[in-house]
Amino acid sequence: DTGVSQDPRHKITKRGQNVTFRCDPISEHNRLYWYRQTLGQGPEFLTYFQNEAQLEKSRLLSDRFSAERPKGSFSTLEIQRTEQGDSAMYLCASSPSGGVNQPQHFGDGTRLSIL
Amino acid sequence: QKEVEQNSGPLSVPEGAIASLNCTYSDRGSQSFFWYRQYSGKSPELIMSIYSNGDKEDGRFTAQLNKASQYVSLLIRDSQPSDSATYLCAARSGGYQKVTFGTGTKLQVIP
């Protein structure tokens, strides 16, 4: 069990640029989640995948945000035309299937800074 | 109104004391509850999960759930300086995978 892996750990970019983050879940976990966390706040849910299907999506996820999990393994989160307000920690989590009681295990996150 | 509410703290306790962290939630459909610990600059780490009314113990940690009062708590016995962190309470509603987090309570254990 190598844990949830996220890449890159840090990303600094200029406003208006596009960025893409990658998440590799724990290998036997078929559920994958993306959250965003800003300073002093708890993580905010963005989206959820069961295998390759995106089943839940927050209203926080504007048209500039898109997430994919094409083969049901790793996932990518892309932000287009980044804005200052996108600066945050982007967290990925995974869990096994089997009801709503399975806890989510988080990766180390990608910290995004918009200049 | 926030769906999961926590006192932001900081909560300061002396080393060896019991730390009591509280959380309330507004969605009566919530079925699963989680406590995560988050050190500064790090990602949340799962400590406890609880689904049924009552107490659940794991080592120095005890989670308590009262669905009638919509209240969840975490007790940390024999608090250590290494327990100093932000503790996040989270709830999941039935039928959904989305987990809603509180803003966290910062705990300081004083040596």
PDB file of C-alpha atoms in Angstrom:
ATOM      1  CA  ASP A   1       0.000   0.000   0.000  1.00  0.00           C
ATOM      2  CA  THR A   2       1.871   3.044  -1.281  1.00  0.00           C
ATOM      3  CA  GLY A   3      -0.863   5.555  -0.457  1.00  0.00           C
ATOM      4  CA  VAL A   4      -2.440   8.208  -2.660  1.00  0.00           C
ATOM      5  CA  SER A   5       0.123   9.959  -4.826  1.00  0.00           C
ATOM      6  CA  GLN A   6      -0.256  13.453  -6.242  1.00  0.00           C
ATOM      7  CA  ASP A   7       1.906  15.301  -8.714  1.00  0.00           C
ATOM      8  CA  PRO A   8       3.214  17.949  -8.718  1.00  0.00           C
ATOM      9  CA  ARG A   9       3.493  18.886  -5.050  1.00  0.00           C
ATOM     10  CA  HIS A  10       3.715  22.551  -5.870  1.00  0.00           C
ATOM     11  CA  LYS A  11       2.715  24.556  -8.916  1.00  0.00           C
ATOM     12  CA  ILE A  12       3.327  28.248  -9.451  1.00  0.00           C
ATOM     13  CA  THR A  13       1.817  29.797 -12.533  1.00  0.00           C
ATOM     14  CA  LYS A  14       0.715  33.118 -13.941  1.00  0.00           C
ATOM     15  CA  ARG A  15      -2.912  34.140 -14.030  1.00  0.00           C
ATOM     16  CA  GLY A  16      -4.577  32.988 -17.219  1.00  0.00           C
ATOM     17  CA  GLN A  17      -2.456  29.879 -17.691  1.00  0.00           C
ATOM     18  CA  ASN A  18      -3.811  26.340 -17.704  1.00  0.00           C
ATOM     19  CA  VAL A  19      -2.645  23.803 -15.136  1.00  0.00           C
ATOM     20  CA  THR A  20      -3.126  20.059 -14.793  1.00  0.00           C
ATOM     21  CA  PHE A  21      -2.693  17.922 -11.698  1.00  0.00           C
ATOM     22  CA  ARG A  22      -2.426  14.166 -11.477  1.00  0.00           C
ATOM     23  CA  CYS A  23      -3.618  11.763  -8.789  1.00  0.00           C
ATOM     24  CA  ASP A  24      -2.794   8.069  -8.444  1.00  0.00           C
ATOM     25  CA  PRO A  25      -5.122   6.429  -5.906  1.00  0.00           C
ATOM     26  CA  ILE A  26      -4.363   3.458  -3.686  1.00  0.00           C
ATOM     27  CA  SER A  27      -4.269   0.569  -6.146  1.00  0.00           C
ATOM     28  CA  GLU A  28      -7.298  -1.394  -4.940  1.00  0.00           C
ATOM     29  CA  HIS A  29      -9.491   1.693  -4.469  1.00  0.00           C
ATOM     30  CA  ASN A  30     -12.047   2.293  -7.199  1.00  0.00           C
ATOM     31  CA  ARG A  31     -13.435   5.508  -5.731  1.00  0.00           C
ATOM     32  CA  LEU A  32     -11.545   8.754  -6.246  1.00  0.00           C
ATOM     33  CA  TYR A  33     -12.289  12.260  -5.019  1.00  0.00           C
ATOM     34  CA  TRP A  34     -10.955  15.764  -5.540  1.00  0.00           C
ATOM     35  CA  TYR A  35     -11.143  18.464  -2.896  1.00  0.00           C
ATOM     36  CA  ARG A  36      -9.874  22.025  -2.618  1.00  0.00           C
ATOM     37  CA  GLN A  37      -8.641  23.536   0.627  1.00  0.00           C
ATOM     38  CA  THR A  38      -7.826  27.161   1.355  1.00  0.00           C
ATOM     39  CA  LEU A  39      -6.098  28.502   4.440  1.00  0.00           C
ATOM     40  CA  GLY A  40      -8.167  28.184   7.592  1.00  0.00           C
ATOM     41  CA  GLN A  41     -10.888  26.154   5.917  1.00  0.00           C
ATOM     42  CA  GLY A  42     -11.690  22.488   5.725  1.00  0.00           C
ATOM     43  CA  PRO A  43     -11.453  20.641   2.400  1.00  0.00           C
ATOM     44  CA  GLU A  44     -14.296  21.440  -0.023  1.00  0.00           C
ATOM     45  CA  PHE A  45     -15.605  18.649  -2.219  1.00  0.00           C
ATOM     46  CA  LEU A  46     -15.132  19.129  -5.955  1.00  0.00           C
ATOM     47  CA  THR A  47     -15.902  15.843  -7.675  1.00  0.00           C
ATOM     48  CA  TYR A  48     -16.123  12.052  -7.295  1.00  0.00           C
ATOM     49  CA  PHE A  49     -15.367   9.132  -9.605  1.00  0.00           C
ATOM     50  CA  GLN A  50     -16.427   5.521  -9.311  1.00  0.00           C
ATOM     51  CA  ASN A  51     -14.019   3.750 -11.648  1.00  0.00           C
ATOM     52  CA  GLU A  52     -14.043   5.917 -14.792  1.00  0.00           C
ATOM     53  CA  ALA A  53     -17.495   7.421 -14.229  1.00  0.00           C
ATOM     54  CA  GLN A  54     -17.766  10.934 -12.775  1.00  0.00           C
ATOM     55  CA  LEU A  55     -20.805  10.526 -10.532  1.00  0.00           C
ATOM     56  CA  GLU A  56     -20.832  13.647  -8.374  1.00  0.00           C
ATOM     57  CA  LYS A  57     -19.760  17.180  -9.160  1.00  0.00           C
ATOM     58  CA  SER A  58     -19.884  20.228  -6.920  1.00  0.00           C
ATOM     59  CA  ARG A  59     -21.297  23.561  -8.000  1.00  0.00           C
ATOM     60  CA  LEU A  60     -17.863  24.856  -7.001  1.00  0.00           C
ATOM     61  CA  LEU A  61     -16.498  23.184 -10.113  1.00  0.00           C
ATOM     62  CA  SER A  62     -16.921  25.958 -12.659  1.00  0.00           C
ATOM     63  CA  ASP A  63     -16.639  25.495 -16.414  1.00  0.00           C
ATOM     64  CA  ARG A  64     -12.919  26.209 -16.121  1.00  0.00           C
ATOM     65  CA  PHE A  65     -12.423  23.015 -14.129  1.00  0.00           C
ATOM     66  CA  SER A  66     -12.480  19.563 -15.625  1.00  0.00           C
ATOM     67  CA  ALA A  67     -11.570  16.199 -14.182  1.00  0.00           C
ATOM     68  CA  GLU A  68     -11.053  12.872 -15.875  1.00  0.00           C
ATOM     69  CA  ARG A  69     -10.318   9.309 -14.922  1.00  0.00           C
ATOM     70  CA  PRO A  70     -10.163   7.650 -18.323  1.00  0.00           C
ATOM     71  CA  LYS A  71      -9.166   4.117 -17.363  1.00  0.00           C
ATOM     72  CA  GLY A  72     -10.480   4.052 -13.860  1.00  0.00           C
ATOM     73  CA  SER A  73      -6.995   4.302 -12.391  1.00  0.00           C
ATOM     74  CA  PHE A  74      -5.251   7.694 -12.184  1.00  0.00           C
ATOM     75  CA  SER A  75      -7.146  10.954 -12.474  1.00  0.00           C
ATOM     76  CA  THR A  76      -6.317  14.426 -13.735  1.00  0.00           C
ATOM     77  CA  LEU A  77      -7.769  17.767 -12.696  1.00  0.00           C
ATOM     78  CA  GLU A  78      -7.339  20.628 -15.145  1.00  0.00           C
ATOM     79  CA  ILE A  79      -7.949  24.290 -14.464  1.00  0.00           C
ATOM     80  CA  GLN A  80      -8.160  26.533 -17.498  1.00  0.00           C
ATOM     81  CA  ARG A  81      -7.525  30.288 -17.501  1.00  0.00           C
ATOM     82  CA  THR A  82      -6.443  30.286 -13.873  1.00  0.00           C
ATOM     83  CA  GLU A  83      -7.549  33.107 -11.583  1.00  0.00           C
ATOM     84  CA  GLN A  84      -6.129  34.438  -8.301  1.00  0.00           C
ATOM     85  CA  GLY A  85      -8.966  32.754  -6.426  1.00  0.00           C
ATOM     86  CA  ASP A  86      -7.820  29.360  -7.650  1.00  0.00           C
ATOM     87  CA  SER A  87      -4.816  29.511  -5.325  1.00  0.00           C
ATOM     88  CA  ALA A  88      -5.350  26.641  -2.905  1.00  0.00           C
ATOM     89  CA  MET A  89      -4.286  23.143  -1.960  1.00  0.00           C
ATOM     90  CA  TYR A  90      -5.867  20.580  -4.261  1.00  0.00           C
ATOM     91  CA  LEU A  91      -6.334  17.280  -2.494  1.00  0.00           C
ATOM     92  CA  CYS A  92      -7.074  13.889  -3.957  1.00  0.00           C
ATOM     93  CA  ALA A  93      -8.508  11.046  -1.909  1.00  0.00           C
ATOM     94  CA  SER A  94      -9.496   7.474  -2.601  1.00  0.00           C
ATOM     95  CA  SER A  95     -11.553   4.780  -0.945  1.00  0.00           C
ATOM     96  CA  PRO A  96     -12.610   1.213  -1.652  1.00  0.00           C
ATOM     97  CA  SER A  97     -16.156   0.464  -2.714  1.00  0.00           C
ATOM     98  CA  GLY A  98     -18.665  -1.015  -0.269  1.00  0.00           C
ATOM     99  CA  GLY A  99     -21.291   1.420   0.973  1.00  0.00           C
ATOM    100  CA  VAL A 100     -21.079   4.938   2.337  1.00  0.00           C
ATOM    101  CA  ASN A 101     -19.055   4.041   5.381  1.00  0.00           C
ATOM    102  CA  GLN A 102     -15.707   3.664   3.686  1.00  0.00           C
ATOM    103  CA  PRO A 103     -13.351   6.437   4.837  1.00  0.00           C
ATOM    104  CA  GLN A 104     -11.371   8.449   2.340  1.00  0.00           C
ATOM    105  CA  HIS A 105      -7.594   8.489   2.417  1.00  0.00           C
ATOM    106  CA  PHE A 106      -5.873  11.632   1.237  1.00  0.00           C
ATOM    107  CA  GLY A 107      -2.744  12.260  -0.776  1.00  0.00           C
ATOM    108  CA  ASP A 108      -0.243  14.971   0.116  1.00  0.00           C
ATOM    109  CA  GLY A 109      -1.941  17.471  -2.175  1.00  0.00           C
ATOM    110  CA  THR A 110      -0.832  19.886  -4.880  1.00  0.00           C
ATOM    111  CA  ARG A 111      -0.371  23.459  -3.727  1.00  0.00           C
ATOM    112  CA  LEU A 112      -1.280  25.908  -6.479  1.00  0.00           C
ATOM    113  CA  SER A 113      -0.089  29.495  -6.369  1.00  0.00           C
ATOM    114  CA  ILE A 114      -1.319  31.983  -8.954  1.00  0.00           C
ATOM    115  CA  LEU A 115       0.903  35.004  -9.512  1.00  0.00           C
TER     116      LEU A 115
ATOM    117  CA  GLN B   1     -25.367  28.068   7.742  1.00  0.00           C
ATOM    118  CA  LYS B   2     -22.402  25.748   7.552  1.00  0.00           C
ATOM    119  CA  GLU B   3     -23.337  22.096   7.286  1.00  0.00           C
ATOM    120  CA  VAL B   4     -20.632  20.952   9.704  1.00  0.00           C
ATOM    121  CA  GLU B   5     -19.631  23.346  12.465  1.00  0.00           C
ATOM    122  CA  GLN B   6     -16.618  23.311  14.730  1.00  0.00           C
ATOM    123  CA  ASN B   7     -15.104  25.807  17.123  1.00  0.00           C
ATOM    124  CA  SER B   8     -11.923  27.014  15.431  1.00  0.00           C
ATOM    125  CA  GLY B   9     -10.043  27.231  18.719  1.00  0.00           C
ATOM    126  CA  PRO B  10      -7.277  27.167  19.586  1.00  0.00           C
ATOM    127  CA  LEU B  11      -8.039  24.668  22.311  1.00  0.00           C
ATOM    128  CA  SER B  12      -5.131  24.502  24.726  1.00  0.00           C
ATOM    129  CA  VAL B  13      -4.692  21.559  27.086  1.00  0.00           C
ATOM    130  CA  PRO B  14      -1.743  20.537  29.267  1.00  0.00           C
ATOM    131  CA  GLU B  15       0.195  17.413  28.402  1.00  0.00           C
ATOM    132  CA  GLY B  16      -1.459  14.326  29.840  1.00  0.00           C
ATOM    133  CA  ALA B  17      -4.926  15.892  29.992  1.00  0.00           C
ATOM    134  CA  ILE B  18      -8.032  14.912  28.047  1.00  0.00           C
ATOM    135  CA  ALA B  19      -8.766  17.022  24.983  1.00  0.00           C
ATOM    136  CA  SER B  20     -12.421  17.251  23.972  1.00  0.00           C
ATOM    137  CA  LEU B  21     -13.271  18.322  20.448  1.00  0.00           C
ATOM    138  CA  ASN B  22     -16.853  18.942  19.368  1.00  0.00           C
ATOM    139  CA  CYS B  23     -18.747  19.124  16.113  1.00  0.00           C
ATOM    140  CA  THR B  24     -22.374  19.643  15.090  1.00  0.00           C
ATOM    141  CA  TYR B  25     -23.958  18.938  11.744  1.00  0.00           C
ATOM    142  CA  SER B  26     -27.125  20.196  10.118  1.00  0.00           C
ATOM    143  CA  ASP B  27     -28.022  17.429   7.630  1.00  0.00           C
ATOM    144  CA  ARG B  28     -30.153  14.815   9.388  1.00  0.00           C
ATOM    145  CA  GLY B  29     -29.470  12.491   6.478  1.00  0.00           C
ATOM    146  CA  SER B  30     -25.808  12.234   7.453  1.00  0.00           C
ATOM    147  CA  GLN B  31     -24.869   8.629   8.095  1.00  0.00           C
ATOM    148  CA  SER B  32     -21.094   8.484   8.404  1.00  0.00           C
ATOM    149  CA  PHE B  33     -18.809  10.680  10.435  1.00  0.00           C
ATOM    150  CA  PHE B  34     -15.062  11.030  10.379  1.00  0.00           C
ATOM    151  CA  TRP B  35     -12.338  12.742  12.361  1.00  0.00           C
ATOM    152  CA  TYR B  36      -9.183  13.734  10.539  1.00  0.00           C
ATOM    153  CA  ARG B  37      -5.989  15.226  11.946  1.00  0.00           C
ATOM    154  CA  GLN B  38      -4.134  17.771   9.864  1.00  0.00           C
ATOM    155  CA  TYR B  39      -0.693  19.095  10.663  1.00  0.00           C
ATOM    156  CA  SER B  40       0.229  22.483   9.252  1.00  0.00           C
ATOM    157  CA  GLY B  41       1.045  22.207   5.558  1.00  0.00           C
ATOM    158  CA  LYS B  42       0.120  18.523   5.424  1.00  0.00           C
ATOM    159  CA  SER B  43      -2.891  16.615   4.168  1.00  0.00           C
ATOM    160  CA  PRO B  44      -5.680  15.290   6.418  1.00  0.00           C
ATOM    161  CA  GLU B  45      -5.012  11.957   8.087  1.00  0.00           C
ATOM    162  CA  LEU B  46      -7.909   9.741   9.156  1.00  0.00           C
ATOM    163  CA  ILE B  47      -8.118   9.119  12.906  1.00  0.00           C
ATOM    164  CA  MET B  48     -11.580   7.696  13.527  1.00  0.00           C
ATOM    165  CA  SER B  49     -14.817   6.914  11.769  1.00  0.00           C
ATOM    166  CA  ILE B  50     -18.181   6.373  13.461  1.00  0.00           C
ATOM    167  CA  TYR B  51     -21.562   5.402  12.103  1.00  0.00           C
ATOM    168  CA  SER B  52     -23.727   4.366  15.058  1.00  0.00           C
ATOM    169  CA  ASN B  53     -24.883   6.247  18.125  1.00  0.00           C
ATOM    170  CA  GLY B  54     -22.635   5.831  21.116  1.00  0.00           C
ATOM    171  CA  ASP B  55     -18.921   5.618  21.703  1.00  0.00           C
ATOM    172  CA  LYS B  56     -16.146   4.087  19.652  1.00  0.00           C
ATOM    173  CA  GLU B  57     -12.699   3.731  21.142  1.00  0.00           C
ATOM    174  CA  ASP B  58      -9.346   3.276  19.407  1.00  0.00           C
ATOM    175  CA  GLY B  59      -6.300   3.592  21.599  1.00  0.00           C
ATOM    176  CA  ARG B  60      -6.206   7.057  23.135  1.00  0.00           C
ATOM    177  CA  PHE B  61      -9.056   8.252  20.919  1.00  0.00           C
ATOM    178  CA  THR B  62     -12.789   7.975  21.557  1.00  0.00           C
ATOM    179  CA  ALA B  63     -15.381   9.184  19.088  1.00  0.00           C
ATOM    180  CA  GLN B  64     -18.919   9.856  20.286  1.00  0.00           C
ATOM    181  CA  LEU B  65     -22.011  10.204  18.120  1.00  0.00           C
ATOM    182  CA  ASN B  66     -25.470  11.440  19.081  1.00  0.00           C
ATOM    183  CA  LYS B  67     -27.681  11.546  15.996  1.00  0.00           C
ATOM    184  CA  ALA B  68     -30.689  12.940  17.875  1.00  0.00           C
ATOM    185  CA  SER B  69     -28.635  15.967  18.886  1.00  0.00           C
ATOM    186  CA  GLN B  70     -26.664  15.961  15.612  1.00  0.00           C
ATOM    187  CA  TYR B  71     -23.472  16.019  17.580  1.00  0.00           C
ATOM    188  CA  VAL B  72     -20.116  14.312  17.177  1.00  0.00           C
ATOM    189  CA  SER B  73     -17.154  14.560  19.490  1.00  0.00           C
ATOM    190  CA  LEU B  74     -13.597  13.302  19.758  1.00  0.00           C
ATOM    191  CA  LEU B  75     -11.829  12.720  23.053  1.00  0.00           C
ATOM    192  CA  ILE B  76      -8.069  12.399  23.171  1.00  0.00           C
ATOM    193  CA  ARG B  77      -6.787  10.903  26.412  1.00  0.00           C
ATOM    194  CA  ASP B  78      -3.263  11.469  27.726  1.00  0.00           C
ATOM    195  CA  SER B  79      -2.714  14.282  25.236  1.00  0.00           C
ATOM    196  CA  GLN B  80       0.814  14.602  23.886  1.00  0.00           C
ATOM    197  CA  PRO B  81       2.556  17.576  22.267  1.00  0.00           C
ATOM    198  CA  SER B  82       2.584  15.546  19.051  1.00  0.00           C
ATOM    199  CA  ASP B  83      -1.231  15.698  19.092  1.00  0.00           C
ATOM    200  CA  SER B  84      -1.016  19.436  18.433  1.00  0.00           C
ATOM    201  CA  ALA B  85      -2.730  19.847  15.074  1.00  0.00           C
ATOM    202  CA  THR B  86      -6.008  20.888  13.492  1.00  0.00           C
ATOM    203  CA  TYR B  87      -8.783  18.325  13.878  1.00  0.00           C
ATOM    204  CA  LEU B  88     -11.355  18.171  11.105  1.00  0.00           C
ATOM    205  CA  CYS B  89     -14.824  16.763  11.604  1.00  0.00           C
ATOM    206  CA  ALA B  90     -16.528  15.428   8.473  1.00  0.00           C
ATOM    207  CA  ALA B  91     -19.938  14.018   7.627  1.00  0.00           C
ATOM    208  CA  ARG B  92     -21.279  12.049   4.683  1.00  0.00           C
ATOM    209  CA  SER B  93     -24.968  11.969   3.752  1.00  0.00           C
ATOM    210  CA  GLY B  94     -26.665   8.773   2.802  1.00  0.00           C
ATOM    211  CA  GLY B  95     -26.669   8.034  -0.902  1.00  0.00           C
ATOM    212  CA  TYR B  96     -23.768  10.339  -1.662  1.00  0.00           C
ATOM    213  CA  GLN B  97     -20.015   9.998  -1.600  1.00  0.00           C
ATOM    214  CA  LYS B  98     -19.413  13.710  -0.993  1.00  0.00           C
ATOM    215  CA  VAL B  99     -17.943  14.352   2.448  1.00  0.00           C
ATOM    216  CA  THR B 100     -18.551  17.730   4.062  1.00  0.00           C
ATOM    217  CA  PHE B 101     -15.832  19.026   6.347  1.00  0.00           C
ATOM    218  CA  GLY B 102     -15.925  21.526   9.148  1.00  0.00           C
ATOM    219  CA  THR B 103     -13.340  24.278   9.329  1.00  0.00           C
ATOM    220  CA  GLY B 104     -11.399  22.389  11.980  1.00  0.00           C
ATOM    221  CA  THR B 105     -10.404  22.954  15.592  1.00  0.00           C
ATOM    222  CA  LYS B 106      -6.801  23.793  16.329  1.00  0.00           C
ATOM    223  CA  LEU B 107      -5.507  21.844  19.325  1.00  0.00           C
ATOM    224  CA  GLN B 108      -2.419  22.911  21.263  1.00  0.00           C
ATOM    225  CA  VAL B 109      -0.991  20.511  23.825  1.00  0.00           C
ATOM    226  CA  ILE B 110       1.251  22.390  26.223  1.00  0.00           C
ATOM    227  CA  PRO B 111       4.261  20.432  27.585  1.00  0.00           C
TER     228      PRO B 111
END
